[in-house]
Coordinates of C-alpha atoms in Angstrom, one line a residue:
M939 CA 0.0 0.0 0.0
K940 CA 1.8 3.1 -1.2
Q941 CA -1.0 5.6 -1.2
L942 CA -4.7 6.0 -0.3
R943 CA -6.8 7.9 -2.9
T944 CA -10.0 5.8 -2.6
L945 CA -10.8 2.6 -0.8
D946 CA -10.5 0.9 -4.3
D947 CA -6.7 1.3 -3.7
L948 CA -7.1 -1.4 -1.0
S949 CA -8.0 -5.0 -1.1
L950 CA -10.5 -6.3 1.5
E951 CA -7.6 -8.0 3.2
Q952 CA -5.7 -4.7 3.4
I953 CA -8.7 -3.0 4.9
E954 CA -9.0 -5.8 7.5
N955 CA -5.3 -5.4 8.3
I956 CA -5.7 -1.6 8.8
L957 CA -8.8 -2.1 11.1
N958 CA -6.9 -4.7 13.1
H959 CA -3.9 -2.4 13.3
A960 CA -6.1 0.5 14.5
N961 CA -7.6 -1.7 17.2
R962 CA -4.2 -2.7 18.4
L963 CA -3.1 1.0 18.5
E964 CA -5.7 1.7 21.2
K965 CA -3.2 0.0 23.6
Y966 CA -0.4 2.5 22.6
R967 CA -0.1 6.2 22.9
T968 CA 3.1 7.8 21.6
A969 CA 6.2 6.9 19.6
K970 CA 9.3 5.8 21.6
S971 CA 11.4 8.0 19.4
P972 CA 10.9 10.2 16.3
C973 CA 10.6 8.4 13.0
C974 CA 12.6 11.1 11.2
L975 CA 9.9 11.2 8.5
T976 CA 8.0 14.3 7.5
V977 CA 4.4 14.5 6.4
A978 CA 2.8 17.6 4.8
N979 CA -0.9 18.4 5.5
L980 CA -2.5 20.4 2.7
F981 CA -6.1 21.4 3.5
F982 CA -7.8 23.4 0.8
E983 CA -11.1 23.2 2.6
P984 CA -12.0 23.9 6.3
S985 CA -11.6 21.0 8.6
T986 CA -11.6 20.3 12.3
R987 CA -11.8 16.5 12.9
T988 CA -9.9 15.2 9.9
K989 CA -7.1 17.8 10.1
C990 CA -6.6 17.6 13.8
S991 CA -6.8 13.8 13.9
F992 CA -4.2 13.5 11.2
E993 CA -2.0 16.0 13.1
M994 CA -2.5 14.0 16.3
A995 CA -1.8 10.7 14.5
E996 CA 1.4 12.1 13.1
K997 CA 2.5 13.4 16.5
E998 CA 1.8 10.0 18.2
L999 CA 3.7 8.2 15.4
G1000 CA 6.7 10.5 16.1
L1001 CA 6.5 12.0 12.6
H1002 CA 7.5 15.6 11.8
T1003 CA 4.5 17.5 10.5
L1004 CA 4.8 20.3 7.9
H1005 CA 1.8 22.6 8.1
F1006 CA 1.0 24.0 4.7
D1007 CA -0.8 27.3 4.8
V1008 CA -2.8 27.6 1.5
G1009 CA -3.6 31.3 2.1
S1010 CA 0.0 32.4 2.2
S1011 CA 1.4 30.0 -0.3
S1012 CA 2.1 30.3 -4.0
V1013 CA -1.3 28.7 -4.7
Q1014 CA -2.5 32.3 -4.5
K1015 CA -0.2 33.2 -7.4
G1016 CA -1.6 30.4 -9.6
E1017 CA 0.7 27.5 -8.7
T1018 CA -0.8 24.2 -9.7
L1019 CA -1.5 21.4 -7.2
Y1020 CA 1.0 19.2 -9.0
D1021 CA 3.8 21.8 -8.7
T1022 CA 2.9 22.5 -5.0
V1023 CA 3.1 18.8 -4.1
K1024 CA 6.2 18.2 -6.3
T1025 CA 7.9 21.1 -4.4
L1026 CA 7.1 19.4 -1.1
E1027 CA 8.4 16.1 -2.4
M1028 CA 11.7 17.7 -3.5
I1029 CA 12.3 19.5 -0.2
G1030 CA 12.1 16.2 1.7
C1031 CA 8.5 15.3 2.6
Q1032 CA 7.9 11.6 2.7
A1033 CA 4.1 11.8 2.3
V1034 CA 1.3 14.3 1.8
V1035 CA -2.2 14.4 3.2
I1036 CA -4.6 16.4 1.0
R1037 CA -8.1 17.7 1.3
H1038 CA -9.3 19.5 -1.8
P1039 CA -12.7 20.7 -3.2
Q1040 CA -11.9 19.3 -6.6
Q1041 CA -13.3 15.8 -7.1
A1042 CA -10.5 13.2 -8.0
Y1043 CA -7.8 15.9 -7.6
Y1044 CA -5.3 13.1 -7.2
E1045 CA -5.5 12.3 -10.9
E1046 CA -3.3 15.4 -11.5
L1047 CA -0.6 13.9 -9.3
E1048 CA 0.5 10.9 -11.3
G1049 CA 4.1 12.1 -11.4
I1050 CA 4.4 12.3 -7.6
S1051 CA 6.6 9.6 -6.1
I1052 CA 5.7 10.0 -2.4
P1053 CA 2.4 8.6 -0.9
V1054 CA -0.7 10.7 -1.3
V1055 CA -3.4 10.2 1.4
N1056 CA -6.8 11.6 0.4
A1057 CA -8.4 13.5 3.3
G1058 CA -11.5 14.2 1.1
D1059 CA -12.0 15.2 -2.5
G1060 CA -15.1 17.3 -3.2
A1061 CA -18.1 15.1 -3.3
G1062 CA -16.0 12.2 -4.3
D1063 CA -14.4 10.1 -1.6
H1064 CA -13.3 10.2 2.0
P1065 CA -11.5 6.9 2.6
T1066 CA -10.2 7.5 6.1
Q1067 CA -13.6 8.6 7.3
S1068 CA -15.0 5.4 5.9
L1069 CA -12.3 3.4 7.6
L1070 CA -13.1 5.0 11.0
D1071 CA -16.8 4.3 10.4
L1072 CA -16.0 0.7 9.7
L1073 CA -13.9 0.4 12.8
T1074 CA -16.7 1.9 14.9
I1075 CA -19.3 -0.5 13.4
Q1076 CA -16.9 -3.5 13.8
Q1077 CA -16.3 -2.7 17.4
E1078 CA -20.1 -2.7 17.9
F1079 CA -21.2 -5.7 15.9
L1080 CA -17.9 -7.6 15.2
I1081 CA -19.1 -8.4 11.7
F1082 CA -20.4 -6.5 8.7
Q1083 CA -22.3 -9.3 7.0
G1084 CA -26.0 -8.7 7.4
I1085 CA -25.7 -5.4 9.3
H1086 CA -28.3 -2.9 8.1
V1087 CA -26.8 0.6 7.7
V1088 CA -29.1 3.5 6.7
I1089 CA -27.4 6.6 5.5
C1090 CA -29.6 9.6 6.0
G1091 CA -29.5 13.1 4.6
D1092 CA -27.8 14.9 1.7
I1093 CA -26.7 11.8 -0.2
R1094 CA -25.9 13.4 -3.6
H1095 CA -23.3 15.9 -2.2
S1096 CA -21.7 13.6 0.4
R1097 CA -18.3 11.9 -0.1
V1098 CA -19.0 10.0 3.1
A1099 CA -22.2 8.5 1.7
R1100 CA -20.5 7.5 -1.6
T1101 CA -17.4 5.9 0.0
N1102 CA -19.3 4.1 2.8
A1103 CA -22.0 2.8 0.5
N1104 CA -19.4 1.2 -1.8
I1105 CA -17.3 -0.5 0.9
L1106 CA -20.2 -1.6 3.2
R1107 CA -21.8 -3.4 0.3
K1108 CA -18.5 -5.1 -0.5
L1109 CA -18.3 -6.2 3.1
G1110 CA -21.8 -7.8 3.0
A1111 CA -23.8 -5.1 4.8
K1112 CA -27.2 -4.1 3.7
V1113 CA -27.2 -0.3 2.8
S1114 CA -30.3 1.8 2.5
F1115 CA -30.7 5.6 2.2
S1116 CA -33.1 8.2 3.4
G1117 CA -33.6 11.9 2.8
P1118 CA -35.1 14.4 0.4
Q1119 CA -35.7 13.0 -3.0
A1120 CA -33.9 15.9 -4.6
W1121 CA -30.7 14.9 -2.8
M1122 CA -30.7 11.2 -3.8
D1123 CA -28.3 9.9 -6.3
E1124 CA -29.1 6.6 -8.2
D1125 CA -25.4 5.9 -8.7
I1126 CA -25.0 5.7 -4.9
T1127 CA -28.4 4.5 -3.7
Q1128 CA -29.1 1.9 -6.5
G1129 CA -32.8 2.4 -5.7
D1130 CA -32.7 1.3 -2.1
V1131 CA -34.4 4.4 -0.6
V1132 CA -36.6 4.3 2.5
S1133 CA -38.5 6.9 4.5
I1134 CA -36.9 8.1 7.8
D1135 CA -39.8 6.4 9.7
E1136 CA -39.0 3.1 8.0
A1137 CA -35.3 3.6 8.6
V1138 CA -35.4 4.1 12.3
E1139 CA -37.2 0.8 12.8
A1140 CA -35.1 -1.3 10.4
A1141 CA -31.5 0.1 10.9
D1142 CA -28.8 -1.4 13.0
V1143 CA -26.8 1.8 12.2
M1144 CA -28.3 5.2 11.6
M1145 CA -25.6 7.2 9.8
M1146 CA -26.7 10.8 9.8
L1147 CA -25.2 13.3 7.3
R1148 CA -24.8 17.1 7.4
I1149 CA -26.5 19.1 4.7
Q1150 CA -23.7 20.1 2.4
T1151 CA -24.8 23.6 1.7
E1152 CA -21.4 24.6 0.3
R1153 CA -21.9 22.2 -2.6
H1154 CA -25.5 23.2 -3.4
D1155 CA -26.6 25.3 -6.3
G1156 CA -29.3 27.1 -4.2
T1157 CA -32.3 25.4 -6.0
V1158 CA -33.2 23.2 -2.9
I1159 CA -33.5 25.1 0.4
W1160 CA -34.9 23.6 3.6
Q1161 CA -35.7 25.5 6.8
K1162 CA -33.9 23.8 9.7
E1163 CA -37.0 23.0 11.7
A1164 CA -38.9 21.7 8.7
Y1165 CA -36.0 19.5 7.7
H1166 CA -35.7 18.1 11.2
Q1167 CA -39.3 17.1 11.4
Q1168 CA -39.5 15.6 7.9
F1169 CA -36.1 13.9 7.5
G1170 CA -34.2 14.2 10.8
L1171 CA -33.7 11.8 13.7
T1172 CA -36.1 13.3 16.3
L1173 CA -36.4 12.3 19.9
E1174 CA -39.6 10.5 19.0
R1175 CA -38.0 8.6 16.2
E1176 CA -35.0 7.5 18.3
K1177 CA -37.4 5.8 20.7
R1178 CA -38.5 3.5 17.8
M1179 CA -35.0 2.4 17.0
K1180 CA -33.9 -1.2 17.7
R1181 CA -32.6 -1.8 21.2
D1182 CA -29.0 -2.3 20.1
A1183 CA -29.0 0.1 17.2
V1184 CA -26.4 3.0 17.2
I1185 CA -26.2 6.5 15.8
L1186 CA -23.2 7.6 13.7
H1187 CA -22.4 11.0 12.2
P1188 CA -19.2 12.2 10.5
A1189 CA -19.7 15.7 12.0
P1190 CA -19.8 18.6 12.3
V1191 CA -23.3 18.1 13.6
N1192 CA -26.0 20.6 12.9
R1193 CA -27.9 20.1 16.2
D1194 CA -31.7 19.9 15.8
V1195 CA -31.4 19.6 12.0
E1196 CA -30.2 16.1 11.1
L1197 CA -30.6 14.9 14.6
A1198 CA -31.9 16.2 17.9
S1199 CA -29.3 17.9 20.1
E1200 CA -30.1 15.6 22.9
L1201 CA -29.1 12.6 20.8
V1202 CA -25.6 13.7 20.1
E1203 CA -24.3 12.2 23.3
C1204 CA -27.2 9.8 24.1
P1205 CA -26.3 6.2 25.1
R1206 CA -26.7 4.9 21.6
S1207 CA -24.6 7.6 20.0
R1208 CA -21.1 6.7 18.8
I1209 CA -20.3 10.1 17.3
F1210 CA -17.5 11.0 19.7
K1211 CA -16.2 7.4 19.6
Q1212 CA -15.9 7.9 15.8
M1213 CA -13.6 10.9 16.5
K1214 CA -11.4 8.9 18.8
N1215 CA -11.3 6.1 16.2
G1216 CA -10.3 8.7 13.6
V1217 CA -6.9 9.1 15.2
L1218 CA -6.4 5.3 15.5
V1219 CA -7.3 4.7 11.8
R1220 CA -5.1 7.6 10.5
K1221 CA -2.2 6.3 12.6
A1222 CA -2.7 2.9 11.0
V1223 CA -3.0 4.4 7.5
L1224 CA 0.2 6.5 7.9
A1225 CA 2.1 3.6 9.3
H1226 CA 1.1 1.5 6.3
V1227 CA 1.9 4.0 3.6
L1228 CA 5.2 4.9 5.3
N1229 CA 6.0 1.3 6.3
I1230 CA 6.4 2.1 10.0
K1231 CA 6.8 -1.1 12.1
E1232 CA 4.5 -0.9 15.2
E1233 CA 6.6 -3.1 17.4
M1234 CA 9.6 -0.8 17.0
T1235 CA 7.7 2.4 17.4
Y1236 CA 5.0 2.7 20.0
E1237 CA 4.9 3.0 23.8
R1238 CA 2.2 1.0 25.5
V1239 CA -0.5 2.8 27.6
I1240 CA -0.3 1.6 31.2

């Protein structure tokens, strides 16, 4: 595994290895000594969880982190993404982590020799988010075969929906979708669309999504309260969920829009567990792409 653009770069065996590695990493905290490797983080879109968890993962692996400031870089002078990344490669970075608004931006980087880890590309893919979601589901149910995951919300504009739908189906899960018809996408849903009231009674995992207003053309506008009542996970709907069903959300959460504020930290919510798992998964991914041996690197948590 030399890079991670989409989960198609990985075999199911490699995905299993990364999840197993991430689970083992929960027993460790920091690197015994620096790895003397440098990773550059290039975030062309705002980010809290993904950016900070990559930085924490790099710190805990003992890596050096190069913080790339898009606003003060030569990108503002018209430098191409390829030339930016090639520069970072030439000055000594061993890998780059990139979030970019352009879908499949990595296709422009074929001449780059160092690993490229995709931290989200437009409405395309978000492989490390899917891996942390898989880890969270695996920790809850142990297997994926037969688990019913309902992805709810702005499906058309969500890279999380696209990536999760593809990999969950490959792993044997049943995947359904719920949300406004205008935001469905047949390429993703493949016709398996249910109402939110059907979803809450059938799902083992309710995966709620934020409305991606930054990717909308303005033709479909929902008032927050109206959306919550028609398509959201309300307090009343949560009561009808299966006893062992859980709630996931990639965050940031728009409270009282996609789900009631009281549900963000309710007993069945795994939203903050996902964030914790994000560091573990990103440590595992970086260790794989940089060929860092865990038995030589980490200090056990007492």
